């Protein structure tokens, strides 16, 4: 009887803590959707030929659905807002715990950042990782001095104050949350053309050297891929902003050359890719809209198939059936976004 | 190492597990090792200060005991005592002085507490109590980690009765201890730390927050200080209880006091009794004081002769109590204000008695409530010397209550905490008052361990969800850590 009482007490206490944790965690459903990206990966099937890793240049600028539709390539984007190069490395390490793709495509935009950009970006990129030694290493490498490591594993310690700001989302998505992305791709419709007449070039920098820590993690990523027999591809998306300096590009190109890696600077290939900056960006050149992401996917998919022996999985019934459902959801969201834009002129939410 | 840190929680968990895992005869050695580790976390340099105190006090205690208490040896014993006290109080004074000049530059964690505890011990040895002959046992008495940083100031005779064990794991003790620890954290994190930003805002700029805001500042400070200090003491007592060790209570619902003397018998009890036993009585019975009494009697009459030495001792006592808190004019003013209030209270006693004989209000509920209310606010005003930057600022703040009350513009918002914070703090204070009343009526022992654990679970949940901690909050130390 005594043990039953104690067990019951432990269970009830645990229930309250778990319930509070679920309730107080931000749901990232109506805003900051990027907070969902890391955790959504775990519910996807784990048989991707290509894994994209990187910041918004990865998760907003290429459509895995289009890669499938055009080339039969199964891919997933493990992207995140302001994902730093060490975030990328640990997300790669985490991904390789579940699957071994043929190719890993790493966005190099974040190579310019040698310092953490703020607690929120650590949270958006790392909080959703499943508990593992990789997560411990990722958190330890990323936390700011004013943060506490433990709260990445027990989020209630960070979000306990949210009882003051609970909203409808917190209750609506208490039990189940919808996916906001399509294999890691965050779809955005809408058009805001790049204003080339008022183009703002990057200001001169005192030092164009990319930070040592970024090279260190790039080395680690390269070595990890080599160890697993994975081809590593470096890519720079064709976004106009933030400004990408020629000096940075040269360093990346030299690195790729030195280590026999494929480096694709899509900025230089934008015309060839068919990018039209007057219709393919939804925010004046910072990110691409869904049409832009599909255009990039069609072009970049060609580069991938030309350089690597990637299987066309469309002939595999089981995989095709899974992707058929994904395409349905993808097309439905695309239609819903276009409808919303036509009706209201803007998109309020990415959850339909 | 701050009590309110994950590091301390881990340290405590490991210590408790090891404590009940090792052979019982090694328990106190383990506690000593844990205390050294705990103290080392505050800085290796600090270990030097406490080591000097421990070594000199231990040697002096043993030496004093080795000298017979006969007439011709008295000066020798006294010389040893004075040397030890001068050295240790000297260190304390220098550290406090340097801290007043350059805050937190050299302030050694808990130096006021362990110095007073060890000096109380050495005075007891001088008075004939048995000295601790085993060095490491004495070191544990001086360094016992739960009470090292904010007291209570224990007596060797009291603490040593249970400090050295052996202690078998006792679910009742453990459950009581855990509840007390969590209750302490509740007071600290849910009440004190939630209101502390408001106190900071209100007192940083007395010009902007004059008038009625001064009353608010000193009211909130009373709650904050009480919740913070008693919370820390609850944690100390709770940890000790969990280890099977009994530490003296340091508070007895002081805000229910009806006069200032009673208040000081119920607030920071161990400090009050220390000053009374080791300072007030020796000074009041000293030869210079007896000569002073005779002088006043001769020149001003019997009544003055009886009162003057008591009042002189009271003022000396409170002056030094102020200095113990910090070598700044604020604390000197705070100490003297207490002394003066006690003297006025005593002088007015005949008047009160006449009033009560005339109106017969004494003992009625209404009068008791009035006395408690009056005492609460008198102490709030005296305590306000703690929170304003200087003594002048404190007086100006008091003046503004009358000169520009600013009642119409009063708002609780914009001071740091929001409405939700005030609601949580208010519920917390209500719980604190209610629990105080309930606990007074029933002994903790009457609650079986299972119920204690259920209370612990509830408290842990409330602390985790409603505590003011983590990112966005400064990890505030307990206020009394600075002393």
PDB file of N, CA and C in Angstrom, chain A residues 2 5-6 9 13 16-17 20 24 119 144 146-148 150-151 156-158 160-161 163-164, chain B residues 6 194 418 420-421 424 450 453-454 457 460-471 473:
ATOM      1  N   UNK A   2       1.911   1.184   0.849  1.00  0.00           N
ATOM      2  CA  UNK A   2       2.824   2.316   0.973  1.00  0.00           C
ATOM      3  C   UNK A   2       3.502   2.613  -0.370  1.00  0.00           C
ATOM      4  N   UNK A   5       1.156   4.116  -2.891  1.00  0.00           N
ATOM      5  CA  UNK A   5       0.957   5.547  -2.629  1.00  0.00           C
ATOM      6  C   UNK A   5       2.137   6.362  -3.164  1.00  0.00           C
ATOM      7  N   UNK A   6       3.343   5.847  -2.901  1.00  0.00           N
ATOM      8  CA  UNK A   6       4.540   6.572  -3.359  1.00  0.00           C
ATOM      9  C   UNK A   6       4.585   6.603  -4.889  1.00  0.00           C
ATOM     10  N   UNK A   9       2.136   9.062  -6.156  1.00  0.00           N
ATOM     11  CA  UNK A   9       2.616  10.436  -5.953  1.00  0.00           C
ATOM     12  C   UNK A   9       3.626  10.814  -7.035  1.00  0.00           C
ATOM     13  N   UNK A  13       2.990  13.705  -9.825  1.00  0.00           N
ATOM     14  CA  UNK A  13       3.952  14.810  -9.921  1.00  0.00           C
ATOM     15  C   UNK A  13       4.519  14.886 -11.330  1.00  0.00           C
ATOM     16  N   UNK A  16       2.057  16.326 -13.799  1.00  0.00           N
ATOM     17  CA  UNK A  16       1.939  17.783 -13.727  1.00  0.00           C
ATOM     18  C   UNK A  16       3.134  18.485 -14.379  1.00  0.00           C
ATOM     19  N   UNK A  17       4.318  17.941 -14.129  1.00  0.00           N
ATOM     20  CA  UNK A  17       5.505  18.563 -14.722  1.00  0.00           C
ATOM     21  C   UNK A  17       5.490  18.427 -16.243  1.00  0.00           C
ATOM     22  N   UNK A  20       2.807  20.705 -17.662  1.00  0.00           N
ATOM     23  CA  UNK A  20       3.232  22.112 -17.608  1.00  0.00           C
ATOM     24  C   UNK A  20       4.287  22.377 -18.670  1.00  0.00           C
ATOM     25  N   UNK A  24       3.727  25.095 -21.548  1.00  0.00           N
ATOM     26  CA  UNK A  24       4.506  26.334 -21.512  1.00  0.00           C
ATOM     27  C   UNK A  24       5.517  26.471 -22.647  1.00  0.00           C
ATOM     28  N   UNK A 119      20.413  34.197 -28.048  1.00  0.00           N
ATOM     29  CA  UNK A 119      19.828  33.001 -27.432  1.00  0.00           C
ATOM     30  C   UNK A 119      18.729  32.407 -28.301  1.00  0.00           C
ATOM     31  N   UNK A 144      25.214  30.772 -24.674  1.00  0.00           N
ATOM     32  CA  UNK A 144      25.815  32.046 -24.297  1.00  0.00           C
ATOM     33  C   UNK A 144      26.085  32.025 -22.802  1.00  0.00           C
ATOM     34  N   UNK A 146      25.113  33.815 -20.449  1.00  0.00           N
ATOM     35  CA  UNK A 146      23.955  34.080 -19.584  1.00  0.00           C
ATOM     36  C   UNK A 146      22.888  32.989 -19.654  1.00  0.00           C
ATOM     37  N   UNK A 147      23.096  32.010 -20.545  1.00  0.00           N
ATOM     38  CA  UNK A 147      22.129  30.920 -20.653  1.00  0.00           C
ATOM     39  C   UNK A 147      22.522  29.779 -19.725  1.00  0.00           C
ATOM     40  N   UNK A 148      21.547  28.912 -19.425  1.00  0.00           N
ATOM     41  CA  UNK A 148      21.942  27.717 -18.694  1.00  0.00           C
ATOM     42  C   UNK A 148      21.667  26.482 -19.551  1.00  0.00           C
ATOM     43  N   UNK A 150      21.197  23.368 -18.845  1.00  0.00           N
ATOM     44  CA  UNK A 150      20.182  22.409 -18.419  1.00  0.00           C
ATOM     45  C   UNK A 150      18.823  22.689 -19.063  1.00  0.00           C
ATOM     46  N   UNK A 151      18.527  23.960 -19.287  1.00  0.00           N
ATOM     47  CA  UNK A 151      17.195  24.305 -19.792  1.00  0.00           C
ATOM     48  C   UNK A 151      16.980  23.847 -21.236  1.00  0.00           C
ATOM     49  N   UNK A 156      11.178  23.535 -19.457  1.00  0.00           N
ATOM     50  CA  UNK A 156      10.323  24.268 -18.512  1.00  0.00           C
ATOM     51  C   UNK A 156      11.148  25.250 -17.679  1.00  0.00           C
ATOM     52  N   UNK A 157      12.428  24.930 -17.499  1.00  0.00           N
ATOM     53  CA  UNK A 157      13.286  25.833 -16.726  1.00  0.00           C
ATOM     54  C   UNK A 157      13.510  27.152 -17.471  1.00  0.00           C
ATOM     55  N   UNK A 158      13.338  27.117 -18.773  1.00  0.00           N
ATOM     56  CA  UNK A 158      13.493  28.350 -19.560  1.00  0.00           C
ATOM     57  C   UNK A 158      12.150  29.044 -19.776  1.00  0.00           C
ATOM     58  N   UNK A 160       9.246  28.687 -18.030  1.00  0.00           N
ATOM     59  CA  UNK A 160       8.266  28.660 -16.940  1.00  0.00           C
ATOM     60  C   UNK A 160       7.503  29.970 -16.816  1.00  0.00           C
ATOM     61  N   UNK A 161       8.140  31.074 -17.237  1.00  0.00           N
ATOM     62  CA  UNK A 161       7.466  32.372 -17.116  1.00  0.00           C
ATOM     63  C   UNK A 161       6.364  32.565 -18.159  1.00  0.00           C
ATOM     64  N   UNK A 163       3.625  31.275 -18.422  1.00  0.00           N
ATOM     65  CA  UNK A 163       2.243  31.205 -17.918  1.00  0.00           C
ATOM     66  C   UNK A 163       1.576  32.571 -18.012  1.00  0.00           C
ATOM     67  N   UNK A 164       2.401  33.615 -18.087  1.00  0.00           N
ATOM     68  CA  UNK A 164       1.838  34.967 -18.189  1.00  0.00           C
ATOM     69  C   UNK A 164       1.324  35.264 -19.591  1.00  0.00           C
TER      70      UNK A 164
ATOM     71  N   UNK B   6      21.764  25.518  -9.899  1.00  0.00           N
ATOM     72  CA  UNK B   6      21.733  24.090 -10.224  1.00  0.00           C
ATOM     73  C   UNK B   6      22.978  23.411  -9.650  1.00  0.00           C
ATOM     74  N   UNK B 194      10.744  37.896  -6.949  1.00  0.00           N
ATOM     75  CA  UNK B 194       9.732  38.480  -7.835  1.00  0.00           C
ATOM     76  C   UNK B 194       9.509  39.956  -7.484  1.00  0.00           C
ATOM     77  N   UNK B 418       5.138  42.958 -13.250  1.00  0.00           N
ATOM     78  CA  UNK B 418       3.857  43.286 -13.868  1.00  0.00           C
ATOM     79  C   UNK B 418       2.724  42.798 -12.953  1.00  0.00           C
ATOM     80  N   UNK B 420       0.771  40.273 -13.080  1.00  0.00           N
ATOM     81  CA  UNK B 420       0.846  38.844 -12.754  1.00  0.00           C
ATOM     82  C   UNK B 420       1.876  38.588 -11.650  1.00  0.00           C
ATOM     83  N   UNK B 421       2.996  39.308 -11.711  1.00  0.00           N
ATOM     84  CA  UNK B 421       4.029  39.143 -10.673  1.00  0.00           C
ATOM     85  C   UNK B 421       3.473  39.521  -9.299  1.00  0.00           C
ATOM     86  N   UNK B 424       1.083  36.806  -8.066  1.00  0.00           N
ATOM     87  CA  UNK B 424       1.806  35.624  -7.565  1.00  0.00           C
ATOM     88  C   UNK B 424       2.453  35.919  -6.216  1.00  0.00           C
ATOM     89  N   UNK B 450       5.004  10.673   4.230  1.00  0.00           N
ATOM     90  CA  UNK B 450       4.359  10.663   2.918  1.00  0.00           C
ATOM     91  C   UNK B 450       3.708  12.007   2.607  1.00  0.00           C
ATOM     92  N   UNK B 453       6.262  14.478   1.628  1.00  0.00           N
ATOM     93  CA  UNK B 453       6.713  14.327   0.237  1.00  0.00           C
ATOM     94  C   UNK B 453       5.665  14.872  -0.738  1.00  0.00           C
ATOM     95  N   UNK B 454       4.392  14.703  -0.382  1.00  0.00           N
ATOM     96  CA  UNK B 454       3.335  15.267  -1.242  1.00  0.00           C
ATOM     97  C   UNK B 454       3.435  16.792  -1.257  1.00  0.00           C
ATOM     98  N   UNK B 457       6.325  17.758  -3.427  1.00  0.00           N
ATOM     99  CA  UNK B 457       6.010  17.682  -4.868  1.00  0.00           C
ATOM    100  C   UNK B 457       5.261  18.938  -5.298  1.00  0.00           C
ATOM    101  N   UNK B 460       7.645  21.930  -5.202  1.00  0.00           N
ATOM    102  CA  UNK B 460       8.598  21.881  -6.322  1.00  0.00           C
ATOM    103  C   UNK B 460       7.921  22.375  -7.595  1.00  0.00           C
ATOM    104  N   UNK B 461       6.693  21.949  -7.804  1.00  0.00           N
ATOM    105  CA  UNK B 461       5.954  22.358  -9.012  1.00  0.00           C
ATOM    106  C   UNK B 461       5.741  23.879  -9.015  1.00  0.00           C
ATOM    107  N   UNK B 462       5.290  24.385  -7.886  1.00  0.00           N
ATOM    108  CA  UNK B 462       5.022  25.826  -7.793  1.00  0.00           C
ATOM    109  C   UNK B 462       6.317  26.626  -7.997  1.00  0.00           C
ATOM    110  N   UNK B 463       7.408  26.144  -7.393  1.00  0.00           N
ATOM    111  CA  UNK B 463       8.689  26.868  -7.522  1.00  0.00           C
ATOM    112  C   UNK B 463       9.152  26.867  -8.977  1.00  0.00           C
ATOM    113  N   UNK B 464       9.085  25.696  -9.608  1.00  0.00           N
ATOM    114  CA  UNK B 464       9.570  25.594 -10.998  1.00  0.00           C
ATOM    115  C   UNK B 464       8.756  26.500 -11.923  1.00  0.00           C
ATOM    116  N   UNK B 465       7.442  26.505 -11.740  1.00  0.00           N
ATOM    117  CA  UNK B 465       6.594  27.282 -12.659  1.00  0.00           C
ATOM    118  C   UNK B 465       6.551  28.766 -12.274  1.00  0.00           C
ATOM    119  N   UNK B 466       6.424  29.054 -10.996  1.00  0.00           N
ATOM    120  CA  UNK B 466       6.199  30.447 -10.600  1.00  0.00           C
ATOM    121  C   UNK B 466       7.420  31.141  -9.997  1.00  0.00           C
ATOM    122  N   UNK B 467       8.523  30.444  -9.924  1.00  0.00           N
ATOM    123  CA  UNK B 467       9.737  31.061  -9.382  1.00  0.00           C
ATOM    124  C   UNK B 467      10.317  32.072 -10.355  1.00  0.00           C
ATOM    125  N   UNK B 468      10.957  33.103  -9.813  1.00  0.00           N
ATOM    126  CA  UNK B 468      11.620  34.109 -10.659  1.00  0.00           C
ATOM    127  C   UNK B 468      13.081  33.701 -10.781  1.00  0.00           C
ATOM    128  N   UNK B 469      13.390  32.974 -11.839  1.00  0.00           N
ATOM    129  CA  UNK B 469      14.767  32.496 -12.017  1.00  0.00           C
ATOM    130  C   UNK B 469      14.995  32.266 -13.496  1.00  0.00           C
ATOM    131  N   UNK B 470      16.225  31.987 -13.848  1.00  0.00           N
ATOM    132  CA  UNK B 470      16.548  31.622 -15.223  1.00  0.00           C
ATOM    133  C   UNK B 470      16.866  32.814 -16.102  1.00  0.00           C
ATOM    134  N   UNK B 471      16.834  32.571 -17.416  1.00  0.00           N
ATOM    135  CA  UNK B 471      17.200  33.603 -18.381  1.00  0.00           C
ATOM    136  C   UNK B 471      16.286  34.809 -18.226  1.00  0.00           C
ATOM    137  N   UNK B 473      16.430  36.763 -15.693  1.00  0.00           N
ATOM    138  CA  UNK B 473      16.533  37.149 -14.279  1.00  0.00           C
ATOM    139  C   UNK B 473      17.994  37.061 -13.884  1.00  0.00           C
TER     140      UNK B 473
END
